[in-house]
Short mmCIF file of C-alpha atoms and ligand atoms in Angstrom, two decimals:
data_model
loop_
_atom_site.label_atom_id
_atom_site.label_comp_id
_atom_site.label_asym_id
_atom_site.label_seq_id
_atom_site.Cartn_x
_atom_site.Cartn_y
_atom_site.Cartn_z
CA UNK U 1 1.77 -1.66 2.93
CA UNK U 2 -0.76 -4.78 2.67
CA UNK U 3 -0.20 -7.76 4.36
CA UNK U 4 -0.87 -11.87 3.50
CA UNK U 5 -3.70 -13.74 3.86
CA UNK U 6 -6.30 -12.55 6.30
CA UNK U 7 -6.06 -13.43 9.57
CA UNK U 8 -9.50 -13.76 11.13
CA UNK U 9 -11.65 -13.28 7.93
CA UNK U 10 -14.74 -15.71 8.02
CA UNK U 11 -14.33 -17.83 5.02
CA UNK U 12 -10.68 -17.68 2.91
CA UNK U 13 -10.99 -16.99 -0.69
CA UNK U 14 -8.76 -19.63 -3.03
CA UNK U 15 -6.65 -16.12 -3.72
CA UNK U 16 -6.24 -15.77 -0.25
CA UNK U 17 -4.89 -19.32 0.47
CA UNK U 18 -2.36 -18.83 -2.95
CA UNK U 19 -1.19 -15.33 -1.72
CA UNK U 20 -0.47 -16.73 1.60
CA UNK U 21 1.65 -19.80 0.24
CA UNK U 22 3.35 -16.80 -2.00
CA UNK U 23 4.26 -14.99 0.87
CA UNK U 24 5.42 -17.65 3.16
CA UNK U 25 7.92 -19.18 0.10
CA UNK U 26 9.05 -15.50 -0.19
CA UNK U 27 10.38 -15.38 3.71
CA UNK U 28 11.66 -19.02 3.12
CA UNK U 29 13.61 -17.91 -0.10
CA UNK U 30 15.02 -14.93 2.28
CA UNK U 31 16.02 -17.32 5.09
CA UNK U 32 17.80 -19.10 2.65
CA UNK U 33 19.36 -16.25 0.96
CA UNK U 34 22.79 -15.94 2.76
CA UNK U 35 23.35 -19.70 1.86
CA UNK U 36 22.77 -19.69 -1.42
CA UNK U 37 24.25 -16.62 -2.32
CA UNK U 38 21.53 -14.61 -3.16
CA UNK U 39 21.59 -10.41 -2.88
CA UNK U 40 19.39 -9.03 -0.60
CA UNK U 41 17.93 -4.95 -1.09
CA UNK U 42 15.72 -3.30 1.08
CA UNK U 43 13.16 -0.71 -0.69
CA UNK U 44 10.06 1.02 0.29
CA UNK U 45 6.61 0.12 -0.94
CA UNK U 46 5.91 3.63 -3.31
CA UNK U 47 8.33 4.12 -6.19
CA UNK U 48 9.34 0.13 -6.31
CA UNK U 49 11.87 -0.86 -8.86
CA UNK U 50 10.83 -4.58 -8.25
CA UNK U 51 11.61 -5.79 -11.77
CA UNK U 52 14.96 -4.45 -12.00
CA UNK U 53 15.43 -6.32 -8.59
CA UNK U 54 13.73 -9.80 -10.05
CA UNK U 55 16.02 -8.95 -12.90
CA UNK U 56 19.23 -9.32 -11.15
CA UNK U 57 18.13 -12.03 -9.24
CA UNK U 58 18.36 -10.53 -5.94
CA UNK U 59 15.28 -10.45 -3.38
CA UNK U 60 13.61 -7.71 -1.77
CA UNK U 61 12.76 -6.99 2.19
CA UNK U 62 10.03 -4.20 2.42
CA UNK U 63 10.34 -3.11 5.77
CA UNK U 64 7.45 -1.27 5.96
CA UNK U 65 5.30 -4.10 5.17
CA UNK U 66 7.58 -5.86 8.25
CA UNK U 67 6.10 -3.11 10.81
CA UNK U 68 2.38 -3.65 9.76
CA UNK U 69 2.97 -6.93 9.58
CA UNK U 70 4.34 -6.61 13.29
CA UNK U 71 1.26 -4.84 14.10
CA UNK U 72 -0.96 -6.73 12.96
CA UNK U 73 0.57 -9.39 15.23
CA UNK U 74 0.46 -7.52 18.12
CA UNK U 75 4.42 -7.03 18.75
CA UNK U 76 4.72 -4.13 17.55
CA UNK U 77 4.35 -2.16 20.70
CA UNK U 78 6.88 -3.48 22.11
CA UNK U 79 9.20 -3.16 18.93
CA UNK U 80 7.90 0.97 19.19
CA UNK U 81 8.86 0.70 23.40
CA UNK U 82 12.38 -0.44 22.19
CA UNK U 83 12.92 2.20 19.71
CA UNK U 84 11.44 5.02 22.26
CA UNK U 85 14.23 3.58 24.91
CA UNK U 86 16.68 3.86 22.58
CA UNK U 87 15.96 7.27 22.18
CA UNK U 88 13.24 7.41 19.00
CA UNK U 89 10.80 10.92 20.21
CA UNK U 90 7.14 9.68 20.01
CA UNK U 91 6.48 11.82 17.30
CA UNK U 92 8.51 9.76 15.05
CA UNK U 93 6.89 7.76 11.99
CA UNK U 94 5.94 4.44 13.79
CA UNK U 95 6.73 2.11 10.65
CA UNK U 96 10.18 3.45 11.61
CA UNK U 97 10.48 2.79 15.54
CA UNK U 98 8.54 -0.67 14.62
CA UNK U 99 11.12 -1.75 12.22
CA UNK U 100 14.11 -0.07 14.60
CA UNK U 101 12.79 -1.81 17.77
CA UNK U 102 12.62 -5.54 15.40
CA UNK U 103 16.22 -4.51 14.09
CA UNK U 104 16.97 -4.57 17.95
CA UNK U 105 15.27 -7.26 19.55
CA UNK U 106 17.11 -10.05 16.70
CA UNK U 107 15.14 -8.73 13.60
CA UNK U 108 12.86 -11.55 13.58
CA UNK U 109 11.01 -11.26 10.50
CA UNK U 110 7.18 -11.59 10.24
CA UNK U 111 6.89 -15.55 9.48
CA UNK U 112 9.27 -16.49 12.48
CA UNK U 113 12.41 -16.21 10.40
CA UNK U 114 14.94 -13.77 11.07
CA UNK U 115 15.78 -11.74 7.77
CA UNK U 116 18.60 -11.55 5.95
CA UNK U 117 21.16 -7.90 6.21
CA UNK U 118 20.81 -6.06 3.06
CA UNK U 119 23.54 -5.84 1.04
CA UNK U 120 22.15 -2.62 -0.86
CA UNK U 121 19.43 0.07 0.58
CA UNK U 122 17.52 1.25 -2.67
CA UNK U 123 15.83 4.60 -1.77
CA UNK U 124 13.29 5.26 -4.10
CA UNK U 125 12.36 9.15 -3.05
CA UNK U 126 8.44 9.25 -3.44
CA UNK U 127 7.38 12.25 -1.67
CA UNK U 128 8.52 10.97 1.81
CA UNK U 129 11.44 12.73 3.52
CA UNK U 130 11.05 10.25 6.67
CA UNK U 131 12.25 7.31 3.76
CA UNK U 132 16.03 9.17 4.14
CA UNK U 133 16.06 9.28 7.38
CA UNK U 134 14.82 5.84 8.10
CA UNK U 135 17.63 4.60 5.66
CA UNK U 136 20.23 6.90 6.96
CA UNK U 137 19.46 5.18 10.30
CA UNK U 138 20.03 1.77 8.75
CA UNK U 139 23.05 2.65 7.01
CA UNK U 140 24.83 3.11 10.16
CA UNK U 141 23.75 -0.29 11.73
CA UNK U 142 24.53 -2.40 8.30
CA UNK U 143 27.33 -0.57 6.76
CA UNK U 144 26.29 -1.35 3.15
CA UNK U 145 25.51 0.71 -0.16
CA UNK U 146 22.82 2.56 -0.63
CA UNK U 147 21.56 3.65 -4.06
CA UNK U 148 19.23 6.54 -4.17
CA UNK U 149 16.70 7.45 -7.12
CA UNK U 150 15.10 10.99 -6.58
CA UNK U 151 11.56 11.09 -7.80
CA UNK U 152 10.27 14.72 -8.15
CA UNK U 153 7.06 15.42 -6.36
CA UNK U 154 4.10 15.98 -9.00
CA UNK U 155 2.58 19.27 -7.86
CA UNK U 156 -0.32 19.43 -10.35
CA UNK U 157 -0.79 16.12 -11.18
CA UNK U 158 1.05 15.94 -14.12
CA UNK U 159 4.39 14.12 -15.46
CA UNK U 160 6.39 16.35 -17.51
CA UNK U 161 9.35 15.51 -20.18
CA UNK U 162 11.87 16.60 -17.79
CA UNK U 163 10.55 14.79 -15.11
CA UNK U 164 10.55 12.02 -16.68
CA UNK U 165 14.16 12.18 -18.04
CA UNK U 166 15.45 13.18 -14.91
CA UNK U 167 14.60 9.67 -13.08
CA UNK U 168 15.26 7.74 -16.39
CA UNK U 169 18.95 9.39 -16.75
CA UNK U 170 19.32 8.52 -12.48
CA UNK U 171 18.16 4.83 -13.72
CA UNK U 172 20.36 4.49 -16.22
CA UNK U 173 23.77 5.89 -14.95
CA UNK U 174 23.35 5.72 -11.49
CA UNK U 175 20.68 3.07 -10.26
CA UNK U 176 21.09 -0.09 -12.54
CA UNK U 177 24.72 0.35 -12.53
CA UNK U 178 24.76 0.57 -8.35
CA UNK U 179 22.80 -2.73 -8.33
CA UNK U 180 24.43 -4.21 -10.97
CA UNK U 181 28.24 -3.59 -8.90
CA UNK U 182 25.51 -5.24 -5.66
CA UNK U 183 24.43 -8.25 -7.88
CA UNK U 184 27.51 -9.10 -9.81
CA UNK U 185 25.89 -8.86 -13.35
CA UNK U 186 25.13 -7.04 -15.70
CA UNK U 187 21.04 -6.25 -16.38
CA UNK U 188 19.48 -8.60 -18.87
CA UNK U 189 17.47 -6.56 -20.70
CA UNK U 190 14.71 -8.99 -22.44
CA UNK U 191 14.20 -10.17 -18.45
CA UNK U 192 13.51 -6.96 -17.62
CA UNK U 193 10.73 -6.84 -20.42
CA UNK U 194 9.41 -10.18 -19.61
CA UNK U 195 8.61 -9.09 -16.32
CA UNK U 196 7.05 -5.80 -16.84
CA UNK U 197 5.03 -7.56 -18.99
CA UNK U 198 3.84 -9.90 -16.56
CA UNK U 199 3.27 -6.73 -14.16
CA UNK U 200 0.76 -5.06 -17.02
CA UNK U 201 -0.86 -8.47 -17.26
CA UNK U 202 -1.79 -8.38 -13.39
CA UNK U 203 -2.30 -4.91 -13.37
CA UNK U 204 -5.27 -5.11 -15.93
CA UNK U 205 -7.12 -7.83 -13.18
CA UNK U 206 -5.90 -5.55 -10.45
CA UNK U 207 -8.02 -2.64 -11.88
CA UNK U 208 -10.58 -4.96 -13.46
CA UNK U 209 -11.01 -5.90 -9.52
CA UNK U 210 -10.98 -1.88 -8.59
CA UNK U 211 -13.56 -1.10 -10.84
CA UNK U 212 -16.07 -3.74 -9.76
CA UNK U 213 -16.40 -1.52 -6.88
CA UNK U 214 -18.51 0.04 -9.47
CA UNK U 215 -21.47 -2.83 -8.60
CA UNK U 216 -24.30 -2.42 -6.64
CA UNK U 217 -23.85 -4.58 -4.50
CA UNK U 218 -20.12 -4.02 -4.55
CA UNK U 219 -18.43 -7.40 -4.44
CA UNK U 220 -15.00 -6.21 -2.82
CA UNK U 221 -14.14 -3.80 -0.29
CA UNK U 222 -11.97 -1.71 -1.69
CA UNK U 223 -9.65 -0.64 1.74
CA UNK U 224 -10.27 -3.25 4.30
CA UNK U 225 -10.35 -6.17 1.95
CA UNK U 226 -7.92 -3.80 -0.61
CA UNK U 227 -5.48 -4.04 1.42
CA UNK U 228 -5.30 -7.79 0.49
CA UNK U 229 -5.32 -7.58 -2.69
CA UNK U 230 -2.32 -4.67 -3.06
CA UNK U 231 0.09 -7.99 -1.29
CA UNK U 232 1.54 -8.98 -4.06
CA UNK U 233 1.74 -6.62 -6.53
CA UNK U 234 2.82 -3.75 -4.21
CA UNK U 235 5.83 -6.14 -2.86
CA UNK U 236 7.69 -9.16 -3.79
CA UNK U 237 5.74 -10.03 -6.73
CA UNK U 238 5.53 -7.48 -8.98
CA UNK U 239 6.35 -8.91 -12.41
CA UNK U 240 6.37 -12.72 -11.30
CA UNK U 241 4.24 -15.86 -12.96
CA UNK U 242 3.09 -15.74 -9.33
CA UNK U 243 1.22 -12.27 -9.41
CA UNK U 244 -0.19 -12.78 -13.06
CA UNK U 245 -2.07 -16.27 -11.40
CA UNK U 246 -3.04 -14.46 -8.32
CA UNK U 247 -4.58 -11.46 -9.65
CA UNK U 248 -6.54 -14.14 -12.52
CA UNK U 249 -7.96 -16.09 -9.89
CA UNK U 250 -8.87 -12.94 -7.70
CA UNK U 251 -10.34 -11.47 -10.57
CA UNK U 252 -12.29 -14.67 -11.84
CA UNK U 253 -13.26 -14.71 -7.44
CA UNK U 254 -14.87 -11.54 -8.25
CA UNK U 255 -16.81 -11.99 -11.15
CA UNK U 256 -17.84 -15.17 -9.33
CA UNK U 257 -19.61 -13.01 -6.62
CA UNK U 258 -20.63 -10.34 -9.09
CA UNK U 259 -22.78 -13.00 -10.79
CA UNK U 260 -24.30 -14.09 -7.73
CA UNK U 261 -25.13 -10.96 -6.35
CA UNK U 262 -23.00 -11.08 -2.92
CA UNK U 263 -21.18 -8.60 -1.16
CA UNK U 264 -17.97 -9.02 0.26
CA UNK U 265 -16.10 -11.02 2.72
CA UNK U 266 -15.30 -9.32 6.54
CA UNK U 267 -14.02 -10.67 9.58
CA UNK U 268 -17.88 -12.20 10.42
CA UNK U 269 -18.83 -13.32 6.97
CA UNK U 270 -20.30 -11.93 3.64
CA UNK U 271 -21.46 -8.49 4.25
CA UNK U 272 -25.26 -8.99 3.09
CA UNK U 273 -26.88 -5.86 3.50
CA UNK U 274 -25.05 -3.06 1.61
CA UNK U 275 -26.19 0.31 3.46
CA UNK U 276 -24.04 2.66 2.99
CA UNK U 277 -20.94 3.02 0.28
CA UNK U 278 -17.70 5.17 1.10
CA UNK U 279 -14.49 6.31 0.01
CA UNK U 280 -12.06 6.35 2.62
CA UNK U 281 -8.80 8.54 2.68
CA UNK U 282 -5.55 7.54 4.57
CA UNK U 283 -3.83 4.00 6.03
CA UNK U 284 -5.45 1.76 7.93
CA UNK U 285 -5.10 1.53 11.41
CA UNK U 286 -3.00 -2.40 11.70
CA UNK U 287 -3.17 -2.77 15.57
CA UNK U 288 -6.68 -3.17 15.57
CA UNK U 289 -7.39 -4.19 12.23
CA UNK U 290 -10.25 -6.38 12.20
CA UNK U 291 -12.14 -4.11 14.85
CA UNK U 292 -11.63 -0.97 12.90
CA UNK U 293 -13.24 -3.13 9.97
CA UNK U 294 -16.04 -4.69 12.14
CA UNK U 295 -17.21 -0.56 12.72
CA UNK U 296 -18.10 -0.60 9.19
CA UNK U 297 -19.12 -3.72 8.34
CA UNK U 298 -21.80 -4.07 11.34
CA UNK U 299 -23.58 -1.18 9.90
CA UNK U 300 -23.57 -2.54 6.70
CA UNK U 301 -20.70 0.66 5.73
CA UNK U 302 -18.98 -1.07 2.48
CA UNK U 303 -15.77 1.02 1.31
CA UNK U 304 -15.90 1.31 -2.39
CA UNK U 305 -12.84 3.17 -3.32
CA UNK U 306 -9.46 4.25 -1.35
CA UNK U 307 -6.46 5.87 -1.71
CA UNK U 308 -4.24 4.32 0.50
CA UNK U 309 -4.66 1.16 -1.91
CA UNK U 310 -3.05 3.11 -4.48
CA UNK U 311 -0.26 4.09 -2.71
CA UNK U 312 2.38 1.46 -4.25
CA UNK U 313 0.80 2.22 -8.15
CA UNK U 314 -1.85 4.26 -9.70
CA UNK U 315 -3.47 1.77 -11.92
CA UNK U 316 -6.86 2.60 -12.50
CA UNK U 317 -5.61 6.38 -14.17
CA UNK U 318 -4.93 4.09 -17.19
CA UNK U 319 -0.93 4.09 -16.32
CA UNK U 320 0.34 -0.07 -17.04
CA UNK U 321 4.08 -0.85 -17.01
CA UNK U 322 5.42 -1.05 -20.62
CA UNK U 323 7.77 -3.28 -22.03
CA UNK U 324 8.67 -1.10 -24.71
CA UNK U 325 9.67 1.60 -22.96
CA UNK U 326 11.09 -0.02 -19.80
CA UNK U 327 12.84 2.42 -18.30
CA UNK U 328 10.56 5.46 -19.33
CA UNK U 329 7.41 3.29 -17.65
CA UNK U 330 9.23 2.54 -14.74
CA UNK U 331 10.18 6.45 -13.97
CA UNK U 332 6.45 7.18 -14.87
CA UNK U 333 5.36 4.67 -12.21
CA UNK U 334 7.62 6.09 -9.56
CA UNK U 335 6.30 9.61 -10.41
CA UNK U 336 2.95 8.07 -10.26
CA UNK U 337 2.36 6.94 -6.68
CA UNK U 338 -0.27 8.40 -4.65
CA UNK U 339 2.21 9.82 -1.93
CA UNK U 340 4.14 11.58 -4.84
CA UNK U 341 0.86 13.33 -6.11
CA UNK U 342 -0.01 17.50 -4.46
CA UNK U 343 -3.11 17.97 -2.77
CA UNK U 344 -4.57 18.80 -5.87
CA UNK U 345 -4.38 15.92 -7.25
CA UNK U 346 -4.89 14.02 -4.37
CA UNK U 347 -8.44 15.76 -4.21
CA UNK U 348 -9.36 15.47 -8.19
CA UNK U 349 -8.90 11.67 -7.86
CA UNK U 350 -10.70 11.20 -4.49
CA UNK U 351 -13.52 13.24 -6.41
CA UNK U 352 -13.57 11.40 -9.03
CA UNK U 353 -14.03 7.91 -6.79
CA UNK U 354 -16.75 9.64 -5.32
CA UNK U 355 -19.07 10.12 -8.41
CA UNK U 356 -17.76 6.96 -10.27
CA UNK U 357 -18.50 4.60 -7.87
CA UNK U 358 -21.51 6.45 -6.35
CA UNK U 359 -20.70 6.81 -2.85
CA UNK U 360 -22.76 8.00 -0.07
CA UNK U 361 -19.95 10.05 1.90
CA UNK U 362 -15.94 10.04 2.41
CA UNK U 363 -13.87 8.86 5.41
CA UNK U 364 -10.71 10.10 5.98
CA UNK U 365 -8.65 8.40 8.65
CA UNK U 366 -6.04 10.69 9.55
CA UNK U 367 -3.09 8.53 11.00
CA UNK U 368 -0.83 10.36 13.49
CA UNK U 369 2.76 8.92 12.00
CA UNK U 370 2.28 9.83 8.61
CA UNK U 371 2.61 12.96 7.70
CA UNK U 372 2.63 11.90 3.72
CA UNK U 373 -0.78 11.45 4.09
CA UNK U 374 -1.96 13.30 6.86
CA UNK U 375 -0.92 17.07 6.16
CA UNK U 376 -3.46 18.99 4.11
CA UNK U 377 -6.33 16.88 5.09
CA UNK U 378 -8.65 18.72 6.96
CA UNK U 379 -8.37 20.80 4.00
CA UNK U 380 -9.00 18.17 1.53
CA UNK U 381 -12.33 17.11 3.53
CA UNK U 382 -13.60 20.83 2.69
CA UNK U 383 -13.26 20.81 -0.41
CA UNK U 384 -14.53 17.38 -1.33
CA UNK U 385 -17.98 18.50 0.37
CA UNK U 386 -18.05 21.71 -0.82
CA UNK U 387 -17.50 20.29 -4.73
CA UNK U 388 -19.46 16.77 -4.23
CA UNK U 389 -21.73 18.05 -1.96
CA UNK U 390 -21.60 14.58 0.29
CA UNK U 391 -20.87 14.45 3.86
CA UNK U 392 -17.23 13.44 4.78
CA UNK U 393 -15.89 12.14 8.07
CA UNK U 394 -12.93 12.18 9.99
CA UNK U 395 -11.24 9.96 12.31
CA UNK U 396 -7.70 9.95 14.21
CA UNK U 397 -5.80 6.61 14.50
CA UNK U 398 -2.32 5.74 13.81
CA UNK U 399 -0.36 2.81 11.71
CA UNK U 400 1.14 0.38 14.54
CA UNK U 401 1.08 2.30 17.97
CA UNK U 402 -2.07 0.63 19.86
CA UNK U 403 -1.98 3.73 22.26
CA UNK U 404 -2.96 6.06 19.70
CA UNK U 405 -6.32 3.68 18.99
CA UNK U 406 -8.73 4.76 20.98
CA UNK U 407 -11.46 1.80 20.09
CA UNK U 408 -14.99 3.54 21.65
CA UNK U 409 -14.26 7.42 20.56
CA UNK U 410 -13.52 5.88 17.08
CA UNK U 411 -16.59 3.77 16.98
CA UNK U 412 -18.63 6.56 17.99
CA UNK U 413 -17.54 8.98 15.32
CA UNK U 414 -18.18 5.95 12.82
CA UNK U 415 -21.23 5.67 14.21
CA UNK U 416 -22.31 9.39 14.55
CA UNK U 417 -20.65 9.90 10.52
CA UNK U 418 -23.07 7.45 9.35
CA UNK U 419 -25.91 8.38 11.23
CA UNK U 420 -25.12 11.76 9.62
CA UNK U 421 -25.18 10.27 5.96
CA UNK U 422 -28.56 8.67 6.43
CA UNK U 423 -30.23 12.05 7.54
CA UNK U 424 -28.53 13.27 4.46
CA UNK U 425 -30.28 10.70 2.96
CA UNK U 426 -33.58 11.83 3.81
CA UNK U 427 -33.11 15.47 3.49
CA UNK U 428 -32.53 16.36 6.71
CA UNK U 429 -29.91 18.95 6.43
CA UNK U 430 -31.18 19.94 2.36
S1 LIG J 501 5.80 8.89 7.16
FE1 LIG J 501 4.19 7.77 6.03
S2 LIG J 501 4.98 7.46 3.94
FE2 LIG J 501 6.71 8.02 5.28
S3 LIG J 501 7.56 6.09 5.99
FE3 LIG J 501 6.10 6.69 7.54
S4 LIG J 501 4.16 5.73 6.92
FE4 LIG J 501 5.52 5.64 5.13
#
């Protein structure tokens, strides 16, 4: 659900540059995977087990992150055409037709390379029901295993005992063992810690860069340039010597701009002028990713806080991974993921990003495809105004079908939202 380095920003950060060599060696190492004998799982993004995949020594494919990617490089249109032909209704998540329409046009991966089959599906249930059917829908084409861990949805926000013995008893006698019979081997153990390690290490610069948000100026935008910095630890990386340098030189990046009073980068440069700060609810739109971005950034609209960058880990609640309880803190990060979390919860923690990093007003983009995210949202808008008393906004887009971006009616409600915040502003409406 992120992407590598940014295509089109102004002025690449050294972090960018090192996460795009990251991900380029990761779709050389699956190229070569086949050859040298290397195991190959597909996951989704929420509910990872990327450790216990490091662990094994087998490599993941996210194919999620393949459809944005896709989008983002403008084929996935015709990737959602093929899947419609095929028989896909339109209503269907389009991560799915994207990825179904690569899978039949020679599943050309998104650095040129065609990917590797899987030779295990690892559904990690994280409040999606469109995850099963996706990997039902793979199952028939590939024919391999597929090993399923079933995360309970968190209602109120809250991880219970049972909960959490539930998804550590599915780790332990149904999960490790399934990829263990995929990898050949059996799990080493003090790996396992070594790398979860490694993932609390990042995870402390990861929120360390969150919470600079807290600046005025803010130094990072926390969704459009957010979705950046969720690459590596929301994928591949998670756990690697890789991620720990990354997120040290991102966070060291920040301080750097904290100290010297700038804003952050966008597609045209250092924003300079910070105007207005928002919290923004919901995916990006990937199609038209840099215009969406330009909409906010022209006015001088930074983005504080988001949820959608939390959908792959929920980091800045306090949760870290923890080596001594490996598989407990892995079933507590599954259980964790924004998409996992009830509307309550979902509206507590956009309320608190709100008053901790002292926003002017809320966005919520409301994607068509997903209903994860996009059920209960009109809902969630009222009751962040009614208890914060700040204006929120709401646009329609979708993930990676360009006809469902409609560039001037989305502009205009940007434009009319802030316009609406700045009357706000000067007591207009008090
Ligand atoms: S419906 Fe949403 S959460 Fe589910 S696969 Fe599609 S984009 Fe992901």
């Amino acid at each position: 659900m992120s992407q590598s380095a940014a295509p089109g920003l102004a002025r690449k950060d050294r972090s960018q540059e090192r996460q795009k060599r990251m991900i380029a060696e990761h779709f050389e190492r699956l190229a070569r995977a086949k050859e040298e004998g290397r195991k190959v799982v597909y996951t989704f993004v929420p509910g990872n087990l990327t450790e216990i995949i490091g662990s094994l020594g087998m490599l993941p494919v996210l194919p999620e992150i393949n459809a944005l990617q896709s989008g983002m490089r403008g084929r996935s249109a015709a990737y959602i055409a093929e899947a419609e032909k095929a028989g896909h209704s339109e209503d269907v998540c389009t991560y799915v037709k994207c990825d179904l329409g690569m899978l039949r046009s020679g599943n050309i991966g998104p650095t040129g390379t065609k990917l590797p089959e899987p030779d295990l599906l690892l559904l990690s249930y994280t409040g999606c029901f469109t995850f099963m059917k996706w990997f039902e829908l793979l199952r028939e084409h590939y024919h391999c295993p597929v090993a399923m861990l079933h995360v309970p949805y968190q209602p109120n926000g809250v991880i219970t005992d049972a909960m959490r013995t539930y998804v550590v008893e599915q780790l332990k006698t149904q999960v490790i063992p399934a990829m263990e019979r995929v990898a050949g081997r059996k799990l080493d153990t003090e790996e396992l810690a070594a790398r979860l390690r490694r993932s609390a290490e990042a995870e402390d610069d990861l929120v360390a860069v969150w919470e600079s948000g807290r600046h005025r100026p803010s130094p990072i935008d926390g969704y459009f340039g957010g979705v950046y910095y969720i690459g590596p630890i929301f994928s591949a990386f998670r756990g690697t010597e890789e991620a720990v340098a990354y997120y040290r030189e991102l966070r060291e990046e920040v301080a750097e701009r904290i100290a010297a009073g700038e804003g952050p980068a966008t597609p045209d440069g250092p924003l300079g002028n910070e105007r207005y700060r928002l919290v923004i609810e919901g995916p990006p739109n990937w199609t038209s990713f840099n215009d969406f971005w330009r909409m906010f950034a022209k006015e001088g609209a930074v983005v504080v806080a988001s949820t959608y960058t939390r959908v792959g880990g929920l980091y800045d609640t306090g949760f870290r991974h923890d080596a001594s309880r490996p598989l407990e803190t892995l079933a507590e990060y599954c259980l964790g993921c924004y998409t996992n979390l009830g509307l309550p919860a979902r509206v507590n923690l956009l309320e608190r990003y709100i008053r901790e990093y002292d926003a002017d007003g809320f966005v919520i983009n409301s994607v068509k495809s997903c209903n994860s995210f996009s059920a209960g949202q009109l809902l969630m808008l009222r009751e962040l105004e009614k208890r914060t008393g700040r204006p929120g906004g709401f646009i329609e887009s979708d993930l990676v079908d360009p006809r469902y971006f409609g560039k001037a009616n989305i502009e205009n409600r940007v434009q009319s939202y802030l316009q609406m915040v700045e009357a706000r502003r000067h007591g207009a409406y008090a």
